[in-house]
Coordinates of N, CA and C and ligand atoms in Angstrom, one line a residue:
M458 N -48.9 -41.9 23.0 CA -48.7 -41.5 24.2 C -48.9 -40.0 24.7
D459 N -49.2 -39.4 25.9 CA -49.4 -38.1 25.9 C -48.0 -37.3 25.7
S460 N -47.7 -36.1 25.4 CA -46.8 -35.5 24.0 C -46.9 -33.9 24.6
R461 N -45.6 -33.1 25.0 CA -45.7 -31.9 25.0 C -46.3 -31.1 24.0
M462 N -46.1 -31.8 23.0 CA -46.2 -31.0 21.1 C -47.6 -30.9 21.6
T463 N -48.4 -31.6 22.2 CA -50.3 -31.4 21.5 C -50.7 -30.1 21.5
P464 N -50.3 -29.3 22.6 CA -50.8 -28.4 22.5 C -50.5 -27.2 21.5
L465 N -49.0 -27.3 21.5 CA -48.1 -26.6 20.1 C -48.7 -26.8 19.0
L466 N -49.1 -28.1 19.1 CA -49.2 -28.9 17.1 C -50.7 -28.3 17.4
E467 N -51.5 -27.7 18.1 CA -53.0 -26.9 18.0 C -52.5 -25.8 18.0
H468 N -51.9 -25.3 18.4 CA -51.6 -23.7 18.2 C -51.3 -23.7 16.8
N469 N -50.5 -24.3 16.0 CA -50.0 -24.6 14.7 C -51.5 -24.8 13.9
E470 N -52.1 -25.4 13.8 CA -53.7 -25.9 13.7 C -53.8 -23.8 13.2
Q471 N -54.0 -23.9 14.0 CA -54.8 -22.4 14.3 C -53.7 -21.3 13.3
F472 N -52.4 -21.3 13.1 CA -51.3 -20.7 12.6 C -52.0 -21.3 11.1
A473 N -51.9 -22.2 10.9 CA -51.8 -22.9 9.5 C -53.6 -22.5 8.6
R474 N -54.2 -22.1 9.4 CA -55.7 -21.9 8.5 C -55.3 -20.6 7.8
T475 N -54.3 -19.8 8.3 CA -54.3 -18.3 7.7 C -52.7 -17.7 7.4
Y476 N -52.7 -19.0 7.1 CA -50.6 -19.0 6.8 C -50.5 -18.7 5.0
T477 N -49.8 -17.6 4.7 CA -49.6 -17.5 3.7 C -47.7 -17.8 3.4
P478 N -47.6 -18.5 2.4 CA -46.0 -18.9 2.1 C -45.2 -17.8 1.8
T479 N -44.4 -17.8 2.1 CA -42.9 -17.0 2.0 C -41.9 -18.1 0.9
P480 N -41.8 -16.9 -0.3 CA -41.1 -17.8 -1.5 C -39.3 -17.7 -0.6
L481 N -38.6 -18.3 -1.2 CA -37.1 -18.6 -1.0 C -36.4 -17.2 -1.2
G482 N -36.0 -16.4 -0.7 CA -35.4 -15.5 -1.2 C -34.4 -14.8 0.1
L483 N -33.5 -13.7 -0.4 CA -33.1 -13.3 0.8 C -34.1 -13.1 1.7
P484 N -33.5 -12.8 2.9 CA -34.5 -12.5 4.6 C -34.5 -11.0 4.5
A485 N -35.9 -10.7 4.6 CA -36.8 -9.5 4.2 C -35.7 -8.3 4.9
A486 N -35.5 -8.8 6.4 CA -34.4 -7.4 6.9 C -33.0 -7.5 6.5
Q487 N -32.5 -8.5 5.8 CA -30.9 -8.4 5.1 C -30.2 -8.7 6.5
V488 N -30.6 -9.8 7.1 CA -29.9 -9.6 8.7 C -30.0 -11.5 9.0
I489 N -28.5 -12.0 9.6 CA -28.6 -13.1 10.0 C -28.4 -13.3 11.3
I490 N -28.9 -13.8 12.5 CA -28.9 -13.3 13.6 C -28.1 -14.4 14.2
V491 N -26.9 -14.4 15.2 CA -26.5 -15.2 15.9 C -27.0 -15.3 17.2
T492 N -27.5 -16.0 18.0 CA -27.7 -15.8 19.5 C -28.0 -16.8 20.6
C493 N -28.1 -16.7 21.4 CA -27.8 -18.1 22.2 C -29.8 -18.5 21.9
L494 N -29.6 -20.0 22.7 CA -31.1 -20.8 22.6 C -31.8 -20.5 23.5
D495 N -31.2 -19.8 24.6 CA -32.1 -19.4 25.7 C -33.8 -19.0 25.6
H496 N -34.6 -19.8 26.4 CA -35.7 -19.6 25.9 C -36.8 -18.2 26.1
R497 N -35.2 -17.0 26.8 CA -35.9 -16.2 26.9 C -35.5 -15.0 26.2
V498 N -35.0 -15.2 25.5 CA -34.4 -14.5 24.2 C -34.6 -15.0 22.9
D499 N -35.7 -15.2 22.8 CA -36.2 -15.2 21.3 C -36.2 -14.0 20.5
P500 N -35.3 -14.1 19.5 CA -34.6 -12.5 18.8 C -36.6 -12.5 18.2
A501 N -37.4 -13.8 17.4 CA -38.6 -13.2 16.7 C -39.4 -12.3 17.7
I502 N -39.6 -12.3 18.8 CA -40.0 -11.5 19.8 C -39.4 -10.1 20.3
T503 N -38.5 -10.6 21.2 CA -37.7 -9.0 20.8 C -36.9 -8.1 20.0
L504 N -37.0 -8.4 18.6 CA -37.0 -7.6 17.7 C -38.4 -7.7 17.2
G505 N -39.2 -8.0 17.3 CA -40.2 -8.2 16.1 C -39.9 -8.6 14.9
L506 N -39.5 -10.1 14.3 CA -39.2 -10.5 13.3 C -40.4 -11.7 12.8
K507 N -41.2 -11.3 11.8 CA -41.7 -12.2 11.1 C -41.2 -13.1 10.3
L508 N -42.2 -13.8 9.6 CA -42.0 -15.2 9.3 C -40.9 -14.3 7.6
G509 N -40.0 -14.9 7.3 CA -38.7 -14.6 6.4 C -38.3 -13.3 6.1
D510 N -37.9 -12.9 7.8 CA -37.3 -11.3 7.9 C -35.8 -11.9 8.0
A511 N -35.5 -12.9 9.2 CA -33.9 -13.2 9.3 C -33.7 -14.3 9.6
A512 N -32.8 -14.7 9.0 CA -32.1 -16.4 9.6 C -31.5 -16.2 10.7
V513 N -31.7 -17.0 11.8 CA -31.4 -17.0 12.8 C -30.8 -18.3 13.2
L514 N -29.1 -18.2 13.9 CA -28.3 -19.7 14.3 C -28.4 -19.5 15.9
R515 N -28.8 -20.3 16.4 CA -28.8 -20.4 17.6 C -28.2 -21.2 18.4
N516 N -27.3 -20.9 19.1 CA -26.3 -22.5 19.9 C -26.3 -21.8 21.6
A517 N -25.8 -22.7 22.6 CA -25.5 -22.1 23.5 C -24.7 -21.0 23.6
G518 N -25.0 -19.9 23.9 CA -24.5 -18.7 24.2 C -24.4 -18.0 23.4
G519 N -24.8 -18.0 22.3 CA -25.0 -17.5 20.6 C -23.3 -17.1 20.3
R520 N -22.3 -18.0 20.6 CA -21.3 -18.3 20.4 C -20.6 -18.4 19.0
V521 N -19.7 -17.5 18.2 CA -19.5 -17.8 17.2 C -18.6 -18.5 16.8
T522 N -18.8 -20.1 16.7 CA -18.2 -21.2 16.9 C -17.6 -21.0 15.2
Q523 N -17.1 -22.6 14.6 CA -16.0 -23.0 13.7 C -17.8 -23.0 12.7
P524 N -18.9 -23.9 13.2 CA -19.6 -24.5 12.8 C -20.5 -23.2 12.4
V525 N -20.6 -22.2 13.0 CA -21.6 -21.2 12.9 C -20.9 -20.3 11.8
I526 N -20.1 -20.7 11.5 CA -18.8 -19.7 10.6 C -19.1 -20.4 9.1
E527 N -19.4 -21.6 9.3 CA -19.8 -22.6 8.2 C -21.0 -22.1 7.9
E528 N -22.3 -22.2 8.5 CA -23.2 -21.9 8.1 C -23.6 -20.8 7.4
V529 N -22.7 -19.3 8.2 CA -22.9 -18.2 7.7 C -22.1 -18.0 6.2
A530 N -21.0 -18.9 5.5 CA -20.6 -18.9 4.5 C -21.7 -19.4 3.9
Y531 N -21.9 -20.8 3.9 CA -23.4 -21.3 3.3 C -24.5 -20.4 2.5
L532 N -24.8 -19.7 3.8 CA -25.9 -18.8 3.7 C -25.5 -18.2 2.5
A533 N -24.5 -17.1 2.5 CA -23.9 -16.0 2.0 C -23.8 -16.9 0.4
F534 N -23.3 -17.8 0.2 CA -23.3 -18.8 -0.6 C -24.9 -19.0 -1.7
L535 N -25.7 -19.1 -0.9 CA -27.1 -19.7 -1.0 C -27.6 -18.1 -2.0
G536 N -27.7 -17.3 -1.0 CA -28.3 -16.0 -1.1 C -27.7 -15.6 -2.0
Q537 N -26.6 -15.5 -2.9 CA -26.2 -15.0 -4.1 C -26.6 -16.0 -5.5
R538 N -26.8 -17.3 -4.9 CA -27.2 -18.6 -5.8 C -28.7 -17.8 -6.4
I539 N -29.7 -17.5 -5.4 CA -30.9 -17.2 -5.2 C -31.1 -15.9 -5.7
S540 N -30.2 -14.6 -5.5 CA -30.8 -13.8 -6.0 C -29.7 -13.7 -7.4
G541 N -29.4 -14.1 -7.9 CA -29.0 -14.3 -9.4 C -27.3 -13.7 -9.4
G542 N -26.8 -14.0 -8.8 CA -24.9 -13.6 -8.9 C -24.7 -12.8 -7.7
Q543 N -23.7 -11.8 -8.0 CA -23.3 -11.3 -7.3 C -24.4 -10.3 -6.4
L544 N -24.3 -10.3 -5.0 CA -24.6 -9.5 -3.9 C -24.1 -8.1 -4.2
T545 N -25.7 -7.5 -4.7 CA -24.5 -5.5 -5.1 C -25.1 -4.9 -3.5
D546 N -24.8 -3.9 -3.1 CA -24.6 -3.2 -2.0 C -26.8 -3.3 -1.8
D547 N -27.2 -3.1 -2.4 CA -28.8 -2.9 -1.7 C -29.0 -4.5 -1.4
K548 N -28.6 -5.6 -1.8 CA -28.7 -6.8 -1.0 C -27.7 -7.1 -0.1
R549 N -26.8 -6.4 0.4 CA -26.1 -7.3 1.5 C -26.6 -7.5 2.7
V550 N -25.9 -8.5 3.1 CA -26.6 -8.8 4.5 C -25.6 -8.6 5.7
E551 N -26.0 -8.3 6.9 CA -25.1 -8.2 8.1 C -25.9 -9.2 8.7
V552 N -24.5 -9.4 9.8 CA -24.6 -10.6 10.6 C -24.5 -10.2 12.0
A553 N -25.5 -10.3 12.7 CA -25.5 -9.4 14.5 C -25.4 -10.5 14.9
V554 N -24.9 -10.8 15.8 CA -24.2 -11.5 16.9 C -24.9 -11.0 18.2
I555 N -25.8 -11.7 19.0 CA -26.4 -10.7 20.6 C -26.3 -12.1 21.4
H556 N -25.5 -11.3 22.2 CA -25.1 -12.1 23.4 C -26.1 -11.6 25.0
H557 N -26.1 -12.1 25.5 CA -27.6 -11.9 26.7 C -26.9 -11.8 28.4
T558 N -27.5 -10.9 29.1 CA -26.8 -10.9 30.4 C -27.6 -12.2 31.1
Q559 N -27.2 -13.1 32.0 CA -27.7 -14.1 33.1 C -27.3 -15.3 31.6
C560 N -26.6 -15.1 30.9 CA -26.7 -16.9 30.1 C -26.4 -17.8 31.0
G561 N -27.0 -19.1 30.8 CA -26.6 -19.7 31.6 C -25.4 -20.8 31.7
T562 N -25.0 -20.5 30.7 CA -23.2 -20.7 29.9 C -22.3 -20.2 31.0
G563 N -22.8 -19.1 31.5 CA -22.1 -18.2 32.5 C -21.6 -18.9 33.5
F564 N -21.7 -20.2 33.9 CA -21.3 -20.9 35.1 C -20.4 -21.5 34.2
L565 N -20.1 -21.5 33.3 CA -19.1 -22.6 32.6 C -18.0 -21.8 32.5
A566 N -17.9 -20.7 33.0 CA -16.7 -19.9 33.2 C -15.7 -20.4 34.6
D567 N -16.4 -20.7 35.6 CA -15.7 -21.6 36.5 C -15.5 -23.2 36.1
P568 N -14.1 -23.0 36.3 CA -13.4 -24.9 36.0 C -14.1 -25.9 36.7
G569 N -14.6 -25.5 38.4 CA -15.0 -26.2 38.9 C -16.0 -27.2 39.0
F570 N -17.2 -25.9 38.0 CA -18.3 -26.2 37.3 C -18.7 -27.1 36.0
R571 N -17.0 -26.7 35.4 CA -16.9 -26.8 34.2 C -16.5 -28.2 33.4
R572 N -15.5 -28.8 34.7 CA -14.9 -30.2 35.1 C -16.5 -31.0 35.6
E573 N -17.2 -30.6 36.4 CA -18.4 -31.3 36.9 C -19.1 -31.5 35.7
A574 N -19.5 -30.2 34.8 CA -20.2 -30.7 33.7 C -20.4 -31.8 32.7
S575 N -18.6 -31.4 32.6 CA -18.0 -32.3 31.3 C -18.0 -33.9 31.9
Q576 N -17.8 -34.5 33.1 CA -17.7 -35.0 33.8 C -19.2 -36.2 33.4
A577 N -20.3 -35.2 33.8 CA -21.4 -35.6 33.6 C -22.0 -35.8 32.5
T578 N -21.6 -34.8 32.1 CA -22.2 -35.3 30.3 C -21.9 -35.3 29.1
G579 N -20.4 -35.8 29.3 CA -19.4 -36.2 28.5 C -18.8 -35.2 27.2
V580 N -19.4 -34.2 27.4 CA -18.7 -33.1 26.7 C -17.7 -32.5 27.1
D581 N -16.9 -32.4 25.9 CA -15.0 -32.2 26.1 C -15.3 -30.8 26.8
E582 N -14.4 -30.8 27.8 CA -14.3 -29.8 28.7 C -14.2 -28.1 27.7
A583 N -13.4 -28.1 27.0 CA -12.8 -26.9 26.2 C -14.0 -26.6 25.7
A584 N -14.2 -27.6 24.6 CA -15.7 -26.7 24.2 C -17.2 -26.1 24.8
L585 N -17.1 -26.9 26.3 CA -18.1 -26.1 27.0 C -17.3 -24.7 27.3
E586 N -15.9 -24.7 27.8 CA -15.3 -23.3 28.3 C -15.6 -22.2 26.9
A587 N -15.5 -23.1 25.7 CA -15.7 -22.2 24.5 C -17.0 -21.3 24.5
S588 N -18.3 -22.0 25.0 CA -19.6 -21.5 24.9 C -19.9 -20.7 26.2
A589 N -19.1 -20.2 26.8 CA -19.2 -19.7 28.3 C -19.5 -18.2 27.8
V590 N -20.9 -17.7 28.1 CA -20.5 -16.3 28.3 C -21.1 -15.4 30.0
A591 N -19.7 -14.9 30.0 CA -20.0 -14.7 31.6 C -20.1 -13.0 31.5
D592 N -19.3 -12.4 30.6 CA -19.4 -11.1 30.6 C -19.9 -11.2 29.2
P593 N -21.2 -10.8 28.8 CA -21.7 -10.7 27.4 C -21.1 -9.6 27.0
H594 N -21.1 -8.4 27.2 CA -19.9 -7.4 26.3 C -18.7 -7.8 25.7
A595 N -18.0 -8.7 26.7 CA -16.6 -9.1 26.7 C -16.3 -10.1 24.9
T596 N -17.5 -11.6 25.3 CA -17.5 -12.5 24.5 C -18.3 -11.7 23.4
V597 N -19.4 -10.9 23.2 CA -20.0 -10.4 22.0 C -18.7 -9.7 21.0
S598 N -18.5 -8.8 21.9 CA -16.7 -8.2 21.1 C -15.8 -9.1 20.8
A599 N -15.2 -10.1 21.4 CA -14.8 -11.3 21.0 C -14.8 -12.1 19.5
D600 N -16.6 -12.5 19.8 CA -17.1 -13.1 18.3 C -17.0 -12.2 17.4
V601 N -17.4 -11.0 17.7 CA -17.6 -10.1 16.2 C -16.4 -10.3 15.6
E602 N -15.2 -10.5 16.4 CA -13.8 -10.1 16.0 C -13.4 -11.1 15.3
R603 N -13.9 -12.7 15.9 CA -13.8 -14.0 15.6 C -14.4 -14.2 13.6
L604 N -15.5 -13.5 14.0 CA -16.0 -13.5 12.9 C -15.5 -12.5 11.3
L605 N -15.3 -11.3 12.0 CA -14.1 -10.6 10.8 C -12.9 -10.9 10.8
T606 N -12.5 -11.5 11.0 CA -10.8 -12.3 10.8 C -11.2 -13.6 10.2
S607 N -12.2 -14.3 10.0 CA -12.7 -15.6 9.9 C -12.0 -15.5 8.0
P608 N -11.0 -16.3 7.7 CA -11.1 -16.3 6.2 C -12.4 -16.6 5.7
L609 N -13.3 -17.3 6.0 CA -14.9 -17.8 5.6 C -15.7 -17.0 5.7
L610 N -15.7 -15.8 6.1 CA -16.4 -14.6 6.1 C -16.6 -13.8 4.3
P611 N -17.7 -14.3 4.1 CA -18.0 -13.5 2.7 C -17.9 -12.1 2.7
P612 N -17.2 -11.9 1.6 CA -17.2 -10.3 1.0 C -18.9 -9.8 1.0
R613 N -18.3 -8.8 1.0 CA -19.9 -8.1 1.3 C -20.9 -8.3 2.5
M614 N -20.0 -9.0 3.5 CA -21.2 -8.7 4.7 C -20.6 -8.4 5.7
S615 N -21.2 -7.3 6.6 CA -20.7 -6.8 7.7 C -21.2 -7.9 9.3
V616 N -20.6 -7.1 9.9 CA -20.8 -7.6 11.4 C -20.9 -7.0 11.9
S617 N -22.0 -7.2 13.3 CA -22.5 -6.2 14.7 C -22.6 -6.7 15.3
G618 N -22.2 -6.3 16.8 CA -22.6 -6.9 17.9 C -23.5 -6.2 19.3
H619 N -24.4 -7.0 19.6 CA -25.2 -6.8 20.6 C -25.3 -7.7 22.2
V620 N -26.0 -6.6 22.7 CA -26.3 -7.3 24.2 C -27.4 -7.4 24.5
Y621 N -28.3 -8.2 24.9 CA -29.7 -8.2 25.3 C -29.8 -8.4 26.7
D622 N -30.6 -7.4 27.4 CA -30.7 -7.4 28.9 C -31.9 -8.0 29.2
V623 N -31.9 -9.2 29.6 CA -32.8 -9.8 30.2 C -33.9 -9.1 31.4
E624 N -33.1 -8.1 32.3 CA -33.7 -7.6 33.2 C -34.8 -6.4 32.5
T625 N -34.4 -6.2 31.5 CA -35.2 -4.5 30.8 C -35.8 -5.1 29.4
G626 N -35.3 -5.9 28.7 CA -35.6 -6.4 27.5 C -35.2 -5.7 26.5
R627 N -34.1 -4.5 26.7 CA -33.4 -3.7 26.0 C -32.2 -4.5 25.5
V628 N -32.1 -4.2 23.9 CA -31.1 -4.7 23.2 C -30.0 -3.5 23.0
T629 N -28.6 -3.6 23.3 CA -27.9 -1.9 23.2 C -26.9 -2.7 22.0
T630 N -26.5 -1.8 21.7 CA -25.2 -2.4 20.4 C -23.9 -1.7 20.6
V631 N -23.2 -3.3 20.9 CA -21.6 -3.1 21.6 C -20.5 -3.0 20.6
A632 N -20.8 -3.2 19.2 CA -19.7 -2.7 18.0 C -20.7 -2.7 17.0
D633 N -20.3 -1.5 16.5 CA -21.2 -1.5 15.2 C -20.6 -1.8 14.0
A634 N -22.0 -2.4 13.3 CA -21.9 -2.9 12.0 C -20.6 -2.3 10.7
R635 N -19.5 -3.4 10.7 CA -18.3 -2.9 10.1 C -18.2 -4.2 8.9
Y636 N -17.5 -3.8 8.0 CA -16.9 -4.8 6.9 C -15.5 -5.4 7.3
P637 N -14.8 -6.5 7.3 CA -13.6 -7.0 7.8 C -12.9 -5.8 7.5
Ligands
ZN849 ZN1 -28.1 -17.5 26.8

């Protein structure tokens, strides 16, 4: 069957020819990025990340949901194990939450749209509301707080918040990196 993946797999064939594997270890940039799954905001491209640089968690809106918090907690545990014990200051990792303008989840701030989306998809209305990013500056600040106040946030992990502007391609820091 004709597959949309065909041209992408051809690209991968090129990629694999000159590929050098990266060993399992802490991400080189020592950053975990939480951002939206929107195809216009791929952080590898907007932030110039290379393979092995950063762990990236993406969902609708880039919201700090309970599953995201649990992923961060596990990544910190794994990082500690593979780096052989306690994470020293030079090995500390920062979680960077990046929301963006023109987010497709913005429509979900409207109750009528949300109800319609819930009825059409079967997704819980509260879950849809929780993923809404209508004002990225406000939601990114709220999500940084949520992560910083979570009992699951591992020690020695800082959190920062940023907004990506789809019009300009520029990332602006809204909440400077800080510890709980
Ligand atoms: Zn988005």
